[in-house]
Amino acid sequence: MFKFTHDTIERNVGLMIVLMMLAISIGGMVEIIPLFFIKGTVEPVKGVRPYTPLEQLGRDIYVKDGCYLCHSQMIRPFRDEELRYGHYSLAAESQYDHPFQWGSKRTGPDLARVGKKYSNEWQVQHLIAPRSMVPESVMPNFPWLLTTPLDYSDIKDKMRALRDVGVPYSATKAEYERNVKKFGPKVAEMLKISDAEKNIIWQVKHGFNGVPGDYDGNPNNITEMDALVAYLQVLGTMVNFNKYDNDQFVQYR
Amino acid sequence: MSQENEVETTGHVWDGDLQEYNNPLPRWWIWGFYASVAFAIVYWFIYPSWPVAGHFLTGFDTVTYVNNKGEKKTVHWNSRAELMANMNQYAAKQKPYFDKIAATPFKKIKADPGLNDFIASSGRTLFADNCAACHQAGGQGKIGFAPNLTDDDWLHGGTYKAIQQSIVNGREGVMPAKGLDPNMTDKQATALANYVLSLSGEPHDATLVAQGSALFHGAAGCFSCHGANAKGNQLIGSANLTDKIWLWASSPGAQTKAAKVEAVKQVILTGINDPNSIHKGVMPAWKGRLSGEQIKVLTAYVHDTLGGGE
């Protein structure tokens, strides 16, 4: 008769690997899985929308160039952070982020609410030569952003991939109508996968989200700088906290 | 060697004679383990812990805070409520100062040494966090970017009221490229630049001044914003061209006469925030980010502490 003993595990490497992985992940599972079933983990709040195609490409550059190595996008509920950066970040605000940019290791300041804090021009100058604006900065120069044309040939694939993991970019008429209801017609237009290239060109020309277009200061071409600045300018600006009581989000924790 | 007889082995035997002791864990470690289990159970009762039916056990500890509507609330302990309580605590400490500042007219704030100290220290922090990125740490500004706040030259006015307005709603400088003359030639722009430099006594080519002056007061339409005397108009934010203070044309930085002419010419040809050229000279509105009192502190800081106020 087969008897399951310690010996069985030790003599069966495959089984041991599976059981080890299970044992290691118990802590994580206990902490993470219940969150999926607790209402209010992602706070109900108005205004949060998926990124426009241009902002999404800017986000990709942000990740590609490693901005997250020094900058977090998570304002914690502490007084010093609130005074410096603004309202603490909500889980809802990163619901369309894949991957999210949370973190607690900051060499540079947190960027969760940097949107609209500075002008496009400031962002451009600061990215080209940070020390020309902030003498004590240790941020590297990113001058190539201004001269590298933005490659948006694969934007539709990127949007489709994000749609597969739950970001409501619209591929059908029904999805578009749903977005009109949820985000309003202006945003819904931006979320159409079929119009992605057109919308990138449009946004660089006209701006979006109350931020003027031509982000990089050169109206004649679309550069990585355009995309990155468009992304930086939307960070943390989607929720209008003035519309809520300052303890509105206490109830969800 | 005596251990061999006292301690059990794991029972395996490798290669005929190789065995492994099965020593028990040290007692202090075992007790430490039980103690931490007990600690966890106590912790579950005090703080939010296990998920239950779409919510979670909230624990018995509470936090009391007052929200922006003045409602006093007591809720189960959580970091967001703790933050509210923390903000309440410090707001109460600052309240006497902020109340006094809100109730005191600017001129009296300046005359009150206690309030002045508060402005100098709290204004300094606010300025460093919000303004220094463009206007630089001491408010000295940056040519080609943001104006110097420590001098007596003001684009939109240097009174308390005007400074407060600039902070609340932001500013956006506008100058059309080539003034009102879209057909302006390069030579005409050169003449204009020489005239503009002559206004503030900078090196220039005197032979071109008459032509430049005619353009300034005529076809190029510069006078309609900068005024016939070129002293600017703070209502619309047009610059005074007769002083030696430059924001866009880096004239002091340009060493030679030719460089100075070129710098001014570039500004004339591209304009500021012209629809067809570079977007610059934008100061964001701060009303959504800073409170009324914070803006008042900053206004007083810029006017009095940095010392450029009118």
Coordinates of C-alpha atoms in Angstrom, one line a residue:
Chain A
M1 CA 0.0 0.0 0.0
F2 CA 1.2 3.5 -0.9
K3 CA 2.0 5.6 2.2
F4 CA 2.6 9.3 1.7
T5 CA 5.6 10.3 3.8
H6 CA 8.3 12.9 4.0
D7 CA 10.3 10.4 2.1
T8 CA 7.9 10.5 -0.8
I9 CA 8.5 14.2 -1.2
E10 CA 12.2 14.0 -0.9
R11 CA 12.5 11.4 -3.5
N12 CA 10.3 13.1 -6.0
V13 CA 11.9 16.4 -7.2
G14 CA 9.0 17.5 -9.3
L15 CA 6.5 17.2 -6.5
M16 CA 8.9 18.9 -4.1
I17 CA 9.2 21.9 -6.5
V18 CA 5.5 22.3 -6.7
L19 CA 5.0 22.0 -2.9
M20 CA 7.8 24.4 -2.3
M21 CA 6.3 27.0 -4.6
L22 CA 3.0 26.5 -2.9
A23 CA 4.5 27.0 0.5
I24 CA 6.4 30.1 -0.5
S25 CA 3.3 31.8 -2.1
I26 CA 1.0 31.2 0.9
G27 CA 1.9 34.5 2.4
G28 CA 1.3 36.4 -0.8
M29 CA -2.0 34.6 -1.5
V30 CA -3.3 35.3 2.0
E31 CA -2.5 39.0 1.6
I32 CA -3.6 39.5 -2.0
I33 CA -6.5 37.2 -2.9
P34 CA -9.0 38.6 -0.3
L35 CA -8.6 42.1 -1.8
F36 CA -10.3 40.8 -5.0
F37 CA -13.4 40.1 -2.9
I38 CA -13.5 43.2 -0.7
K39 CA -15.7 45.9 -2.1
G40 CA -13.9 49.3 -2.0
T41 CA -10.4 48.0 -2.7
V42 CA -10.6 50.0 -5.9
E43 CA -12.5 53.1 -4.6
P44 CA -15.5 54.2 -6.6
V45 CA -14.4 57.6 -8.0
K46 CA -15.2 59.7 -11.1
G47 CA -12.7 60.7 -13.7
V48 CA -10.2 57.9 -14.0
R49 CA -9.9 56.8 -17.6
P50 CA -7.5 54.8 -19.6
Y51 CA -4.6 56.6 -21.2
T52 CA -4.9 58.1 -24.7
P53 CA -2.7 56.3 -27.2
L54 CA -0.1 59.1 -27.0
E55 CA -0.1 59.0 -23.2
Q56 CA 0.2 55.3 -23.3
L57 CA 3.2 55.5 -25.6
G58 CA 4.7 58.1 -23.3
R59 CA 4.2 55.6 -20.5
D60 CA 6.1 53.0 -22.4
I61 CA 9.0 55.4 -22.8
Y62 CA 8.8 56.2 -19.1
V63 CA 9.2 52.4 -18.4
K64 CA 11.7 51.9 -21.2
D65 CA 14.0 54.6 -20.0
G66 CA 13.8 53.5 -16.4
C67 CA 12.2 56.5 -14.8
Y68 CA 10.6 54.2 -12.3
L69 CA 14.1 53.3 -10.9
C70 CA 14.2 56.7 -9.2
H71 CA 10.6 57.9 -9.3
S72 CA 7.6 56.3 -7.6
Q73 CA 4.0 57.0 -8.4
M74 CA 2.4 56.4 -5.1
I75 CA 1.7 59.1 -2.6
R76 CA 1.3 57.5 0.8
P77 CA -1.2 58.7 3.4
F78 CA 1.4 60.6 5.5
R79 CA 1.3 64.3 6.4
D80 CA 4.7 65.1 4.9
E81 CA 3.8 63.4 1.6
E82 CA 0.4 65.1 1.4
L83 CA 2.0 68.5 2.0
R84 CA 4.6 68.0 -0.6
Y85 CA 2.9 66.0 -3.3
G86 CA -0.9 66.4 -2.7
H87 CA -3.7 64.0 -2.1
Y88 CA -2.6 60.4 -1.4
S89 CA -2.9 58.1 -4.3
L90 CA -6.0 55.9 -4.7
A91 CA -5.9 52.4 -5.9
A92 CA -8.6 53.5 -8.4
E93 CA -6.1 55.9 -10.0
S94 CA -3.8 53.1 -11.2
Q95 CA -6.6 50.6 -12.2
Y96 CA -5.6 51.0 -15.9
D97 CA -1.9 50.8 -15.3
H98 CA -0.1 47.7 -16.6
P99 CA 2.3 47.5 -14.8
F100 CA 1.6 50.0 -12.0
Q101 CA 4.3 52.3 -11.0
W102 CA 3.9 52.1 -7.2
G103 CA 7.0 52.0 -5.1
S104 CA 8.6 53.5 -2.0
K105 CA 12.2 53.9 -3.3
R106 CA 12.6 57.5 -4.3
T107 CA 15.9 59.0 -5.5
G108 CA 13.8 61.6 -7.3
P109 CA 10.4 63.0 -6.1
D110 CA 7.2 61.1 -6.4
L111 CA 5.5 61.8 -9.7
A112 CA 1.9 60.6 -9.0
R113 CA 0.6 64.2 -9.2
V114 CA 3.1 65.9 -11.3
G115 CA 0.5 66.5 -14.1
K116 CA -0.1 70.2 -14.9
K117 CA 2.2 71.2 -12.1
Y118 CA 4.7 72.6 -14.6
S119 CA 4.3 73.8 -18.1
N120 CA 5.2 71.6 -21.2
E121 CA 8.1 73.9 -21.8
W122 CA 9.4 73.3 -18.3
Q123 CA 9.1 69.6 -18.6
V124 CA 11.0 69.6 -22.0
Q125 CA 13.8 71.8 -20.7
H126 CA 14.0 69.7 -17.5
L127 CA 14.2 66.4 -19.4
I128 CA 16.9 67.7 -21.7
A129 CA 19.0 69.2 -19.0
P130 CA 17.6 68.8 -15.5
R131 CA 20.3 70.9 -13.8
S132 CA 19.5 73.9 -15.9
M133 CA 16.2 74.1 -14.0
V134 CA 17.0 72.5 -10.7
P135 CA 20.7 73.0 -10.0
E136 CA 21.0 70.4 -7.2
S137 CA 19.3 67.7 -9.3
V138 CA 21.1 64.3 -9.9
M139 CA 18.8 63.3 -12.7
P140 CA 20.5 62.2 -15.9
N141 CA 20.0 64.2 -19.1
F142 CA 17.6 62.7 -21.7
P143 CA 18.4 64.9 -24.7
W144 CA 17.6 62.2 -27.3
L145 CA 13.9 62.3 -26.5
L146 CA 13.7 65.5 -28.4
T147 CA 15.3 64.1 -31.5
T148 CA 14.0 60.6 -31.6
P149 CA 10.8 60.3 -33.7
L150 CA 8.0 58.5 -31.9
D151 CA 7.5 55.0 -33.2
Y152 CA 3.8 54.4 -33.0
S153 CA 3.5 51.7 -35.7
D154 CA 2.6 49.1 -33.1
I155 CA 0.1 51.2 -31.1
K156 CA -2.9 49.2 -32.1
D157 CA -1.3 46.0 -31.0
K158 CA -0.4 47.5 -27.7
M159 CA -3.9 48.7 -27.2
R160 CA -5.3 45.3 -28.1
A161 CA -3.0 43.7 -25.6
L162 CA -4.1 46.1 -22.9
R163 CA -7.7 45.5 -23.8
D164 CA -7.1 41.8 -23.3
V165 CA -6.1 42.5 -19.7
G166 CA -9.1 44.6 -19.0
V167 CA -8.4 48.2 -20.1
P168 CA -11.5 49.4 -21.9
Y169 CA -10.1 50.4 -25.2
S170 CA -12.9 49.9 -27.7
A171 CA -12.7 47.5 -30.7
T172 CA -16.4 47.4 -31.5
K173 CA -19.2 49.8 -31.8
A174 CA -20.8 48.4 -28.6
E175 CA -17.6 49.0 -26.7
Y176 CA -17.4 52.5 -28.0
E177 CA -20.9 53.3 -26.9
R178 CA -20.2 51.9 -23.5
N179 CA -17.1 54.2 -23.3
V180 CA -19.2 57.2 -24.3
K181 CA -21.5 56.4 -21.4
K182 CA -18.7 55.8 -19.0
F183 CA -16.1 58.4 -20.0
G184 CA -17.9 60.9 -22.2
P185 CA -17.7 61.3 -26.0
K186 CA -14.3 63.1 -26.0
V187 CA -12.5 60.4 -24.1
A188 CA -14.4 57.6 -25.9
E189 CA -13.0 58.9 -29.2
M190 CA -9.5 58.6 -27.9
L191 CA -10.0 55.0 -26.7
K192 CA -11.0 53.7 -30.2
I193 CA -8.3 51.2 -31.3
S194 CA -9.1 51.8 -34.9
D195 CA -8.4 55.5 -34.7
A196 CA -5.2 55.2 -32.6
E197 CA -2.7 56.7 -35.1
K198 CA -5.1 59.5 -36.0
N199 CA -5.6 60.3 -32.4
I200 CA -1.9 60.5 -31.7
I201 CA -1.5 63.1 -34.4
W202 CA -4.5 65.0 -33.3
Q203 CA -3.4 65.1 -29.7
V204 CA 0.1 66.3 -30.5
K205 CA -1.5 69.1 -32.5
H206 CA -4.3 70.1 -30.2
G207 CA -3.4 68.8 -26.7
F208 CA -5.8 67.1 -24.4
N209 CA -6.9 67.2 -20.8
G210 CA -6.6 70.9 -20.6
V211 CA -2.9 70.8 -21.5
P212 CA -2.0 72.5 -24.8
G213 CA -0.5 70.3 -27.5
D214 CA 2.8 70.5 -29.3
Y215 CA 4.4 69.2 -26.1
D216 CA 8.0 69.3 -27.3
G217 CA 7.9 72.8 -28.7
N218 CA 8.3 71.6 -32.3
P219 CA 5.0 71.4 -34.1
N220 CA 6.6 69.8 -37.2
N221 CA 7.3 66.4 -35.8
I222 CA 6.1 63.8 -33.3
T223 CA 8.9 62.8 -30.9
E224 CA 9.3 60.6 -27.9
M225 CA 9.4 63.9 -26.0
D226 CA 5.8 64.7 -27.1
A227 CA 4.6 61.3 -25.8
L228 CA 6.5 61.4 -22.5
V229 CA 5.4 65.0 -21.7
A230 CA 1.8 64.2 -22.6
Y231 CA 2.0 61.3 -20.2
L232 CA 3.6 63.3 -17.4
Q233 CA 1.0 66.0 -17.8
V234 CA -1.9 63.6 -17.1
L235 CA -0.4 62.0 -14.0
G236 CA -2.7 62.4 -11.0
T237 CA -5.0 64.9 -12.8
M238 CA -7.9 62.6 -13.6
V239 CA -9.7 62.8 -10.3
N240 CA -11.0 66.2 -9.2
F241 CA -10.5 65.9 -5.4
N242 CA -12.2 69.3 -4.8
K243 CA -15.5 67.6 -5.6
Y244 CA -15.1 65.3 -2.7
D245 CA -15.0 65.7 1.1
N246 CA -11.4 65.4 2.3
D247 CA -12.4 62.2 4.2
Q248 CA -14.4 60.6 1.3
F249 CA -11.8 57.8 0.8
V250 CA -11.3 57.0 4.5
Q251 CA -14.4 54.7 4.4
Y252 CA -12.7 52.2 2.0
R253 CA -9.8 51.3 4.3
Chain B
M1 CA 30.8 11.6 20.8
S2 CA 28.3 11.2 23.6
Q3 CA 25.7 13.1 21.4
E4 CA 25.6 10.0 19.2
N5 CA 23.8 8.1 21.8
E6 CA 21.4 10.8 23.0
V7 CA 20.1 12.4 19.8
E8 CA 17.8 10.7 17.3
T9 CA 18.8 10.5 13.7
T10 CA 16.4 11.3 10.8
G11 CA 16.3 7.6 10.0
H12 CA 17.9 7.8 6.6
V13 CA 21.1 6.0 6.0
W14 CA 23.2 6.9 2.9
D15 CA 26.0 4.9 1.6
G16 CA 25.6 2.4 4.3
D17 CA 26.8 4.6 7.2
L18 CA 26.0 8.2 6.6
Q19 CA 23.3 9.5 8.9
E20 CA 21.8 12.9 10.0
Y21 CA 21.0 14.1 13.5
N22 CA 17.5 15.3 14.1
N23 CA 18.2 18.0 16.8
P24 CA 15.2 19.8 18.2
L25 CA 15.0 23.6 17.7
P26 CA 16.4 25.7 20.5
R27 CA 13.9 26.4 23.2
W28 CA 14.2 30.2 22.9
W29 CA 13.3 29.9 19.3
I30 CA 10.2 27.8 20.0
W31 CA 9.0 30.3 22.6
G32 CA 9.7 33.2 20.3
F33 CA 7.6 31.5 17.7
Y34 CA 4.7 31.0 20.1
A35 CA 5.0 34.6 21.3
S36 CA 4.7 36.0 17.8
V37 CA 1.6 33.8 17.2
A38 CA 0.1 35.3 20.3
F39 CA 1.1 38.8 19.2
A40 CA -0.6 38.2 15.9
I41 CA -3.9 37.2 17.5
V42 CA -3.9 40.3 19.7
Y43 CA -3.0 42.4 16.6
W44 CA -6.1 41.0 14.8
F45 CA -8.3 42.3 17.5
I46 CA -6.9 45.8 17.5
Y47 CA -6.3 46.5 13.8
P48 CA -8.1 45.7 10.5
S49 CA -7.4 42.0 9.7
W50 CA -9.2 39.1 8.2
P51 CA -11.5 39.4 5.2
V52 CA -15.1 38.4 6.0
A53 CA -18.0 38.5 3.6
G54 CA -17.0 41.3 1.2
H55 CA -15.6 43.4 4.0
F56 CA -13.0 42.7 6.8
L57 CA -12.7 42.6 10.5
T58 CA -12.1 46.2 11.4
G59 CA -10.6 45.8 14.9
F60 CA -11.4 47.6 18.1
D61 CA -9.0 50.5 17.8
T62 CA -10.5 53.8 16.6
V63 CA -9.3 57.2 15.2
T64 CA -11.3 60.4 15.7
Y65 CA -10.9 63.3 13.2
V66 CA -12.7 66.3 11.8
N67 CA -13.3 66.6 8.1
N68 CA -13.4 69.7 5.9
K69 CA -17.2 70.1 6.7
G70 CA -16.4 70.2 10.4
E71 CA -18.0 66.8 11.0
K72 CA -16.4 64.9 13.8
K73 CA -16.1 61.2 13.0
T74 CA -14.8 58.2 14.8
V75 CA -13.9 55.3 12.6
H76 CA -11.9 52.0 12.9
W77 CA -8.2 52.5 12.8
N78 CA -6.8 52.9 9.3
S79 CA -3.9 54.9 7.8
R80 CA -6.2 57.3 5.9
A81 CA -8.1 58.2 9.1
E82 CA -4.8 58.4 11.0
L83 CA -3.6 60.9 8.3
M84 CA -6.8 63.0 8.8
A85 CA -6.2 63.1 12.6
N86 CA -2.6 64.0 12.0
M87 CA -3.5 66.8 9.6
N88 CA -6.1 68.1 12.2
Q89 CA -3.4 68.1 14.9
Y90 CA -1.0 70.3 12.9
A91 CA -3.7 72.4 11.4
A92 CA -4.7 73.3 14.9
K93 CA -1.1 74.4 15.7
Q94 CA -0.9 76.5 12.5
K95 CA -4.5 77.9 12.8
P96 CA -3.7 80.9 14.9
Y97 CA -1.2 82.0 12.3
F98 CA -3.2 81.3 9.3
D99 CA -6.3 82.9 10.8
K100 CA -4.3 85.9 11.6
I101 CA -2.9 86.1 8.1
A102 CA -6.3 85.6 6.5
A103 CA -7.8 88.4 8.6
T104 CA -4.8 90.8 8.3
P105 CA -4.4 93.1 5.3
F106 CA -1.1 92.6 3.5
K107 CA 0.4 96.0 4.7
K108 CA -0.2 95.1 8.3
I109 CA 1.3 91.6 7.8
K110 CA 4.5 93.4 6.7
A111 CA 4.5 95.6 9.7
D112 CA 4.0 92.7 12.2
P113 CA 7.4 91.1 13.0
G114 CA 5.8 87.9 14.3
L115 CA 3.7 87.3 11.1
N116 CA 6.7 88.3 9.1
D117 CA 8.7 85.5 10.6
F118 CA 5.9 83.1 9.9
I119 CA 5.7 84.3 6.2
A120 CA 9.5 84.0 5.8
S121 CA 9.6 80.4 7.1
S122 CA 6.4 78.9 5.7
G123 CA 6.6 80.9 2.5
R124 CA 10.1 79.7 1.9
T125 CA 8.9 76.0 2.1
L126 CA 5.9 76.7 -0.2
F127 CA 8.1 78.6 -2.6
A128 CA 10.7 75.8 -2.7
D129 CA 8.1 73.1 -3.3
N130 CA 6.0 74.9 -5.9
C131 CA 7.7 78.0 -7.4
A132 CA 11.4 77.4 -7.4
A133 CA 11.3 74.9 -10.2
C134 CA 10.9 77.8 -12.6
H135 CA 11.7 80.9 -10.7
Q136 CA 14.7 79.3 -9.0
A137 CA 15.4 78.9 -5.4
G138 CA 15.9 82.6 -4.6
G139 CA 13.3 83.9 -7.0
Q140 CA 16.0 85.2 -9.3
G141 CA 14.2 83.7 -12.3
K142 CA 15.7 82.3 -15.4
I143 CA 16.2 84.2 -18.7
G144 CA 14.2 82.6 -21.4
F145 CA 11.9 80.9 -18.9
A146 CA 10.5 82.6 -15.9
P147 CA 10.8 86.2 -14.7
N148 CA 13.0 87.4 -11.9
L149 CA 10.8 88.1 -8.8
T150 CA 13.3 90.0 -6.8
D151 CA 13.6 93.1 -9.1
D152 CA 11.2 96.0 -9.5
D153 CA 10.2 95.0 -13.0
W154 CA 6.8 93.4 -13.3
L155 CA 5.0 92.1 -16.3
H156 CA 1.6 91.7 -14.7
G157 CA 2.0 94.0 -11.8
G158 CA 3.9 93.8 -8.5
T159 CA 1.2 94.9 -6.1
Y160 CA -0.1 92.4 -3.6
K161 CA -3.3 92.1 -5.5
A162 CA -1.6 91.5 -8.9
I163 CA 0.8 88.9 -7.5
Q164 CA -2.1 87.1 -5.8
Q165 CA -4.0 87.1 -9.0
S166 CA -1.0 85.7 -10.9
I167 CA -0.7 82.8 -8.4
V168 CA -4.4 82.0 -8.3
N169 CA -5.1 82.0 -12.0
G170 CA -1.7 81.6 -13.5
R171 CA -0.4 83.7 -16.4
E172 CA 0.2 83.1 -20.1
G173 CA 2.3 85.6 -22.0
V174 CA 1.3 86.2 -25.5
M175 CA 3.2 88.0 -28.3
P176 CA 2.4 87.3 -31.9
A177 CA 5.3 86.4 -34.1
K178 CA 6.3 89.4 -36.3
G179 CA 3.9 91.6 -34.4
L180 CA 0.9 92.5 -36.6
D181 CA 2.9 92.2 -39.8
P182 CA 3.0 88.6 -41.1
N183 CA 5.1 89.8 -44.1
M184 CA 7.9 91.2 -41.9
T185 CA 11.2 90.7 -43.6
D186 CA 14.4 89.7 -41.9
K187 CA 15.9 93.2 -42.5
Q188 CA 12.9 94.8 -41.0
A189 CA 13.2 92.5 -37.9
T190 CA 16.9 93.5 -37.6
A191 CA 15.9 97.2 -37.7
L192 CA 13.3 96.6 -35.1
A193 CA 15.7 94.8 -32.9
N194 CA 18.2 97.7 -33.1
Y195 CA 15.4 100.1 -32.2
V196 CA 14.4 98.0 -29.2
L197 CA 18.0 97.8 -28.0
S198 CA 18.3 101.5 -28.4
L199 CA 15.4 102.0 -26.0
S200 CA 17.3 100.7 -23.1
G201 CA 20.7 102.1 -24.1
E202 CA 22.1 98.8 -25.2
P203 CA 24.7 98.6 -28.0
H204 CA 22.9 99.0 -31.3
D205 CA 23.3 100.2 -34.9
A206 CA 22.2 103.8 -34.8
T207 CA 21.6 104.0 -38.5
L208 CA 18.7 101.5 -38.3
V209 CA 16.9 103.1 -35.3
A210 CA 14.7 105.4 -37.4
Q211 CA 13.5 102.6 -39.6
G212 CA 12.9 100.4 -36.5
S213 CA 11.0 103.1 -34.8
A214 CA 8.8 103.6 -37.8
L215 CA 8.0 99.9 -37.8
F216 CA 7.4 99.8 -34.1
H217 CA 4.9 102.7 -34.2
G218 CA 3.5 101.7 -37.6
A219 CA 3.1 98.5 -39.6
A220 CA 4.5 96.0 -37.1
G221 CA 2.0 97.4 -34.5
C222 CA 4.3 96.8 -31.5
F223 CA 3.0 100.0 -30.0
S224 CA -0.5 98.5 -29.6
C225 CA 0.7 96.3 -26.7
H226 CA 4.0 97.8 -25.6
G227 CA 2.7 101.4 -25.8
A228 CA 3.9 104.3 -27.8
N229 CA 6.5 105.0 -25.2
A230 CA 7.5 101.2 -25.2
K231 CA 7.0 101.1 -21.4
G232 CA 4.7 98.1 -21.6
N233 CA 1.3 97.6 -20.1
Q234 CA 0.8 95.5 -17.0
L235 CA -2.9 95.0 -17.7
I236 CA -2.0 92.8 -20.7
G237 CA 1.4 91.7 -19.4
S238 CA 3.4 93.4 -22.2
A239 CA 7.0 94.0 -21.2
N240 CA 8.6 97.3 -20.5
L241 CA 11.3 97.6 -23.3
T242 CA 13.0 100.7 -22.0
D243 CA 14.7 99.1 -19.0
K244 CA 17.7 96.8 -19.1
I245 CA 15.7 93.8 -17.7
W246 CA 15.3 91.0 -20.2
L247 CA 13.2 87.9 -19.9
W248 CA 13.1 86.3 -23.4
A249 CA 16.0 87.8 -25.3
S250 CA 19.1 86.8 -23.3
S251 CA 20.6 90.2 -23.9
P252 CA 22.8 90.4 -20.8
G253 CA 24.1 87.0 -21.7
A254 CA 24.9 88.0 -25.2
Q255 CA 28.3 89.5 -25.2
T256 CA 28.6 91.2 -28.5
K257 CA 26.3 93.7 -30.3
A258 CA 25.6 91.2 -33.0
A259 CA 24.6 88.6 -30.5
K260 CA 22.3 91.0 -28.7
V261 CA 20.6 92.0 -32.0
E262 CA 20.2 88.4 -32.9
A263 CA 18.6 87.5 -29.5
V264 CA 16.0 90.2 -29.7
K265 CA 15.4 89.5 -33.4
Q266 CA 14.6 85.9 -32.6
V267 CA 11.9 86.9 -30.1
I268 CA 10.4 89.3 -32.6
L269 CA 10.3 86.6 -35.3
T270 CA 9.0 83.7 -33.2
G271 CA 6.8 85.6 -30.7
I272 CA 5.8 84.3 -27.3
N273 CA 3.0 81.6 -27.3
D274 CA 2.3 82.5 -30.9
P275 CA -0.2 79.8 -32.2
N276 CA 2.4 78.8 -34.8
S277 CA 5.5 78.7 -32.6
I278 CA 6.8 77.5 -29.3
H279 CA 4.5 77.4 -26.3
K280 CA 6.3 79.2 -23.5
G281 CA 5.9 81.7 -20.8
V282 CA 3.1 79.8 -19.1
M283 CA 2.6 80.0 -15.4
P284 CA 0.2 77.4 -14.1
A285 CA -2.8 78.3 -12.0
W286 CA -2.4 77.3 -8.4
K287 CA -5.9 77.7 -7.0
G288 CA -6.6 74.0 -7.2
R289 CA -3.3 73.0 -5.6
L290 CA -2.8 75.5 -2.9
S291 CA -5.3 76.8 -0.3
G292 CA -6.3 80.5 -0.1
E293 CA -4.1 81.0 3.0
Q294 CA -1.1 79.3 1.4
I295 CA -1.5 81.6 -1.7
K296 CA -1.7 84.6 0.6
V297 CA 1.5 83.5 2.4
L298 CA 3.2 83.1 -1.0
T299 CA 2.0 86.5 -2.1
A300 CA 3.4 88.1 1.0
Y301 CA 6.6 86.1 0.6
V302 CA 7.2 87.2 -3.0
H303 CA 6.2 90.8 -2.3
D304 CA 8.0 91.3 1.0
T305 CA 10.6 88.6 1.7
L306 CA 11.9 88.4 -1.8
G307 CA 11.5 92.1 -1.8
G308 CA 10.4 92.9 -5.4
G309 CA 7.0 94.2 -4.5
E310 CA 5.7 97.6 -5.5

